[in-house]
CSV table of C-alpha atoms in Angstrom, one decimal:
chain,number,residue,atom,x,y,z
A,247,MET,CA,67.8,100.4,94.9
A,248,GLU,CA,70.5,98.0,93.7
A,249,ARG,CA,71.4,98.5,90.0
A,250,PHE,CA,73.0,96.4,87.4
A,251,ALA,CA,74.9,97.0,84.2
A,252,ILE,CA,73.9,94.6,81.5
A,253,PHE,CA,76.4,94.1,78.7
A,254,LEU,CA,75.0,92.0,75.9
A,255,ARG,CA,76.1,91.6,72.3
A,256,LYS,CA,73.2,93.6,70.9
A,257,PHE,CA,72.8,96.4,73.3
A,258,GLU,CA,74.3,98.0,76.4
A,259,TYR,CA,72.7,99.5,79.5
A,260,PHE,CA,74.6,101.3,82.2
A,261,ASP,CA,73.4,103.4,85.1
A,262,ALA,CA,76.2,105.9,85.7
A,263,ILE,CA,74.9,106.9,89.2
A,264,GLU,CA,75.9,103.5,90.6
A,265,GLN,CA,78.7,102.9,88.2
A,266,ARG,CA,81.2,101.8,90.9
A,267,ARG,CA,78.8,99.1,92.2
A,268,ALA,CA,77.5,97.8,88.9
A,269,LEU,CA,77.6,94.2,87.8
A,270,ALA,CA,78.2,93.4,84.1
A,271,PHE,CA,76.4,90.3,82.8
A,272,SER,CA,77.2,88.8,79.4
A,273,CYS,CA,75.9,85.7,77.6
A,274,ILE,CA,78.6,84.1,75.5
A,275,GLY,CA,78.1,81.0,73.4
A,276,SER,CA,81.8,80.7,72.4
A,277,ASP,CA,83.3,77.2,72.6
A,278,ASP,CA,86.4,79.0,74.0
A,279,LEU,CA,84.7,78.7,77.4
A,280,ILE,CA,84.6,74.9,77.4
A,281,THR,CA,87.9,74.1,75.7
A,282,THR,CA,91.1,73.9,77.8
A,283,SER,CA,93.7,74.8,75.1
A,284,GLU,CA,96.2,77.6,75.9
A,285,THR,CA,94.8,79.8,73.1
A,286,ASN,CA,91.3,79.6,74.5
A,287,PHE,CA,92.5,80.2,78.1
A,288,THR,CA,94.0,83.4,76.8
A,289,ASN,CA,90.8,84.4,75.1
A,290,ILE,CA,88.9,83.8,78.4
A,291,GLN,CA,91.3,86.1,80.2
A,292,LYS,CA,90.6,88.7,77.6
A,293,MET,CA,86.8,88.3,78.2
A,294,LYS,CA,87.4,88.7,81.9
A,295,GLY,CA,89.3,91.8,81.3
A,296,LYS,CA,86.6,93.2,79.1
A,297,TYR,CA,83.8,92.5,81.6
A,298,GLY,CA,85.7,93.2,84.8
A,299,GLN,CA,87.1,90.7,87.2
A,300,LYS,CA,85.2,91.2,90.4
A,301,ARG,CA,82.0,92.6,88.8
A,302,GLY,CA,81.8,90.6,85.6
A,303,VAL,CA,79.4,87.7,85.2
A,304,ILE,CA,79.9,85.5,82.1
A,305,ILE,CA,77.1,83.0,81.3
A,306,TYR,CA,77.8,80.2,78.8
A,307,HIS,CA,74.7,80.5,76.6
A,308,ASP,CA,73.8,81.7,73.1
A,309,ASP,CA,70.6,83.5,74.1
A,310,ASP,CA,71.2,87.1,75.3
A,311,THR,CA,67.9,87.3,77.0
A,312,LEU,CA,68.9,84.8,79.6
A,313,ALA,CA,71.0,87.5,81.4
A,314,THR,CA,68.0,89.9,81.5
A,315,ALA,CA,65.7,87.1,82.7
A,316,LEU,CA,68.2,86.2,85.5
A,317,ILE,CA,68.4,89.8,86.6
A,318,GLY,CA,64.7,90.2,86.4
A,319,LYS,CA,64.2,87.2,88.7
A,320,GLN,CA,66.9,88.0,91.2
A,321,GLY,CA,67.3,91.8,91.2
A,322,GLY,CA,64.3,92.7,93.2
A,323,LYS,CA,64.7,90.2,96.0
A,324,PRO,CA,65.7,91.4,99.4
A,325,LEU,CA,69.5,91.4,100.0
A,326,GLY,CA,70.6,88.4,101.9
A,327,SER,CA,67.5,86.4,101.0
A,328,THR,CA,68.7,84.6,97.8
A,329,ASN,CA,71.4,82.5,96.4
A,330,TRP,CA,72.0,83.0,92.6
A,331,ALA,CA,72.8,79.4,92.1
A,332,PHE,CA,70.0,76.8,91.7
A,333,GLN,CA,67.6,79.4,90.2
A,334,GLU,CA,65.2,77.8,87.8
A,335,MET,CA,65.0,80.0,84.7
A,336,ALA,CA,62.0,81.3,82.7
A,337,GLY,CA,61.7,84.7,81.1
A,338,LEU,CA,59.3,86.9,79.1
A,339,SER,CA,59.5,87.1,75.4
A,340,ASN,CA,57.0,88.7,73.0
A,341,GLY,CA,54.4,88.9,75.8
A,342,GLY,CA,54.6,85.3,76.9
A,343,TYR,CA,56.8,83.1,79.1
A,344,LYS,CA,60.0,81.7,77.6
A,345,ASP,CA,61.8,78.6,78.8
A,346,TYR,CA,65.6,78.4,78.7
A,347,TYR,CA,67.5,75.2,78.1
A,348,PRO,CA,71.2,74.3,78.8
A,349,LEU,CA,73.7,74.1,76.0
A,350,GLU,CA,75.0,70.6,75.5
A,351,VAL,CA,78.1,70.1,77.6
A,352,THR,CA,79.9,67.2,79.1
A,353,GLU,CA,80.7,66.9,82.8
A,354,SER,CA,84.3,67.6,82.0
A,355,GLN,CA,83.3,70.8,80.2
A,356,LYS,CA,81.2,71.8,83.1
A,357,ASP,CA,84.3,71.5,85.3
A,358,THR,CA,86.2,73.7,82.8
A,359,LEU,CA,83.5,76.4,82.9
A,360,GLN,CA,83.6,76.5,86.7
A,361,ASN,CA,87.4,76.5,86.7
A,362,ASN,CA,87.2,79.6,84.4
A,363,ASN,CA,84.6,81.2,86.7
A,364,CYS,CA,81.9,81.0,84.1
A,365,ASN,CA,78.2,80.3,84.8
A,366,PHE,CA,75.9,78.0,82.8
A,367,LEU,CA,72.5,76.3,82.9
A,368,ASP,CA,72.5,72.8,84.3
A,369,GLN,CA,69.8,70.1,84.5
A,370,THR,CA,69.5,68.0,87.6
A,371,PHE,CA,66.6,65.6,88.3
A,372,GLY,CA,64.7,67.3,85.5
A,373,ALA,CA,65.1,70.8,86.9
A,374,ILE,CA,67.0,73.4,84.8
A,375,HIS,CA,68.9,75.8,87.0
A,376,PHE,CA,71.6,78.4,87.0
A,377,GLN,CA,75.1,77.4,88.2
A,378,PRO,CA,77.3,78.2,90.1
A,379,GLY,CA,76.4,81.9,90.5
A,380,GLN,CA,79.9,83.5,90.5
A,381,THR,CA,81.7,86.5,89.1
A,382,THR,CA,84.8,86.2,86.9
A,383,GLY,CA,87.2,86.7,89.8
A,384,GLY,CA,88.0,88.8,92.9
A,385,ARG,CA,87.6,86.4,95.8
A,386,ASP,CA,91.4,86.0,96.4
A,387,ILE,CA,94.8,86.6,94.9
A,388,GLU,CA,94.2,83.6,92.5
A,389,ARG,CA,91.1,85.5,91.2
A,390,HIS,CA,88.7,82.6,92.0
A,391,GLY,CA,85.2,83.7,91.3
A,392,GLU,CA,83.3,85.4,94.0
A,393,TYR,CA,79.6,84.6,94.6
A,394,ILE,CA,77.2,87.2,93.1
A,395,ASP,CA,75.2,87.3,96.3
A,396,VAL,CA,78.4,88.1,98.3
A,397,ILE,CA,79.2,91.0,96.0
A,398,ARG,CA,75.7,92.4,96.3
A,399,ASN,CA,75.4,91.9,100.0
A,400,ILE,CA,78.7,93.7,100.7
A,401,ASP,CA,77.7,96.5,98.4
A,402,TYR,CA,74.5,96.8,100.4
A,403,LEU,CA,76.2,97.0,103.7
A,404,GLN,CA,78.7,99.5,102.4
A,405,THR,CA,75.9,101.7,101.0
A,406,ARG,CA,73.8,101.6,104.1
A,407,SER,CA,76.9,102.4,106.3
A,408,GLU,CA,77.8,105.4,104.1
A,409,GLU,CA,74.2,106.7,104.2
A,410,GLU,CA,73.5,106.2,107.9
A,411,LEU,CA,76.8,107.5,109.1
A,412,PHE,CA,76.4,110.6,106.9
A,413,ARG,CA,73.0,111.0,108.5
A,414,VAL,CA,74.6,111.2,111.9
A,415,LEU,CA,76.6,114.2,110.8
A,416,LEU,CA,73.5,115.8,109.3
A,417,ASP,CA,71.3,115.3,112.3
A,418,SER,CA,73.8,116.3,114.9
A,419,GLU,CA,74.7,119.9,115.8
A,420,ILE,CA,78.2,118.5,116.2
A,421,VAL,CA,79.9,115.2,116.6
A,422,PRO,CA,82.9,116.2,118.8
A,423,TYR,CA,86.3,114.8,118.1
A,424,SER,CA,86.4,113.3,121.6
A,425,ASP,CA,86.1,109.8,123.0
A,426,ASP,CA,82.3,110.3,123.4
A,427,GLY,CA,82.0,111.5,119.7
A,428,ILE,CA,84.0,108.5,118.5
A,429,ALA,CA,81.8,106.2,120.6
A,430,ILE,CA,78.7,107.6,118.8
A,431,LEU,CA,80.2,106.6,115.4
A,432,GLU,CA,81.1,103.1,116.7
A,433,SER,CA,77.7,102.5,118.2
A,434,GLU,CA,76.0,103.6,115.0
A,435,GLN,CA,78.2,101.3,112.9
A,436,ARG,CA,77.3,98.4,115.1
A,437,ARG,CA,73.6,99.2,114.8
A,438,ILE,CA,73.9,99.4,111.0
A,439,LEU,CA,75.6,96.0,110.7
A,440,LYS,CA,73.0,94.4,113.0
A,441,GLU,CA,69.9,96.1,111.5
A,442,TYR,CA,70.8,95.5,107.8
A,443,GLY,CA,73.1,92.5,108.0
A,444,CYS,CA,71.4,90.2,110.6
A,445,VAL,CA,67.7,90.2,109.5
A,446,LYS,CA,66.1,86.8,110.1
A,447,GLY,CA,65.8,85.0,106.8
A,448,GLN,CA,68.1,87.5,105.1
A,449,GLU,CA,71.2,87.0,107.1
A,450,ILE,CA,74.3,88.5,105.5
A,451,LEU,CA,76.4,88.4,108.7
A,452,ILE,CA,76.7,86.1,111.7
A,453,GLU,CA,75.6,88.5,114.4
A,454,ASP,CA,77.8,87.0,117.2
A,455,SER,CA,80.9,87.5,115.1
A,456,ILE,CA,80.6,91.3,114.7
A,457,GLU,CA,83.6,93.2,116.1
A,458,THR,CA,84.4,96.9,115.9
A,459,ASP,CA,87.6,98.8,116.6
A,460,PHE,CA,87.3,102.6,116.8
A,461,PRO,CA,90.5,104.0,118.3
A,462,ARG,CA,89.9,106.9,120.7
A,463,ARG,CA,91.2,110.5,120.4
A,464,GLY,CA,94.5,109.9,122.2
A,465,GLU,CA,95.4,107.2,119.6
A,466,ILE,CA,94.9,109.3,116.5
A,467,ASP,CA,97.5,111.4,114.8
A,468,SER,CA,97.0,115.2,115.3
A,469,SER,CA,97.0,115.8,111.5
A,470,LEU,CA,93.8,113.8,111.2
A,471,ARG,CA,92.3,115.6,114.1
A,472,ASN,CA,93.3,119.0,112.6
A,473,ASN,CA,91.6,118.0,109.3
A,474,ARG,CA,88.5,116.8,111.2
A,475,THR,CA,88.9,113.4,109.6
A,476,TYR,CA,88.2,110.1,111.4
A,477,GLN,CA,89.3,107.3,109.2
A,478,VAL,CA,90.7,104.6,111.5
A,479,GLY,CA,87.5,102.9,112.6
A,480,THR,CA,87.2,99.3,111.4
A,481,TRP,CA,84.9,96.4,111.8
A,482,LYS,CA,84.9,92.7,110.9
A,483,ALA,CA,82.2,90.0,110.8
A,484,GLU,CA,81.7,86.5,109.4
A,485,LEU,CA,79.7,86.1,106.2
A,486,ALA,CA,76.7,83.8,106.6
A,487,GLY,CA,77.1,82.5,103.1
A,488,ALA,CA,75.0,79.7,101.7
A,489,ILE,CA,75.0,75.9,101.2
A,490,ASN,CA,75.6,74.8,97.6
A,491,ASN,CA,76.7,71.2,98.1
A,492,VAL,CA,75.3,68.6,100.4
A,493,VAL,CA,76.9,65.3,101.3
A,494,ILE,CA,75.2,63.0,103.8
A,495,ARG,CA,76.4,59.5,104.7
A,496,GLY,CA,74.2,56.9,106.2
A,497,LYS,CA,74.4,53.4,107.5
A,498,VAL,CA,71.8,50.7,107.8
A,499,PHE,CA,72.1,47.6,109.9
A,500,VAL,CA,70.1,44.6,111.1
C-alpha cells in the first residue's frame, strides 16, 4: 500500500514505516505564493525546505481539508492510472459532501504559482480542478517541480523491484555468482518492469524502451564477489507520462 504524510497547520500524520517514500502535503493561503517580490521568493524557498523538495506538495488554499480530500480521491487508485492534474475536487465534511472553490487569483498570479512549483484550484469551462499536480522540486538541477504521479510511479517500481528480487533469494537454494546466476537476476528485473510498469491502462513505462545491463562475472571486481554483493546491474526505460496541454490547429476552406 502506498502511504502519504500529511502536514497541515492543525495536525500532523506520518507513517514511519514508509518514511523515505512519504509525500508531504500542505495547504497554504499565504499571499507570499502569488507575489513575485524577493522577500516572498525567500519565504517560498523556506516553505520548500520545510516540506521537502522532491516530496513536498504545496497547495495555494486556505482550507486544510483540501489536501486530505485530494489524497482520499487519488491515493487508492492503481499506480499509473491517474494524473493528479485536472482532478475535480469534492470532499467529506461533517458527514456530507463538501465542495471546494478556487481562491481568487489573476492569470499572472497563476503563472507565479506554477513558477514556484505550487498547486492551486482552477476553474475552466465551469469545472473546478486541481493544477498542475507537481511537487516543490526535484525534476532537475534547477529544481523544477516533478509531477506527483511520476514520484509515486517510480516509488512503486522501486518497491516492487526490491520485494521481488529479495523473493528470488528467499525462494532459491542458491543464486550462484556466475553468469547464469546473474542472468536470473536480469531476467527477473525485466519481468518486474514489464509486469508492473506496462499494464494496459496503467502504463508507467514504454515497454519497447526497456533496457537492462547486468555485467557478467568476469566484469566484476573480486572484492564485490568476495562480499557476495551484486550492485552493478542497471536498467533504463522511458516514462509514459501524461498529456496536460493540447494544441490543435485546423483549416477550413471552400
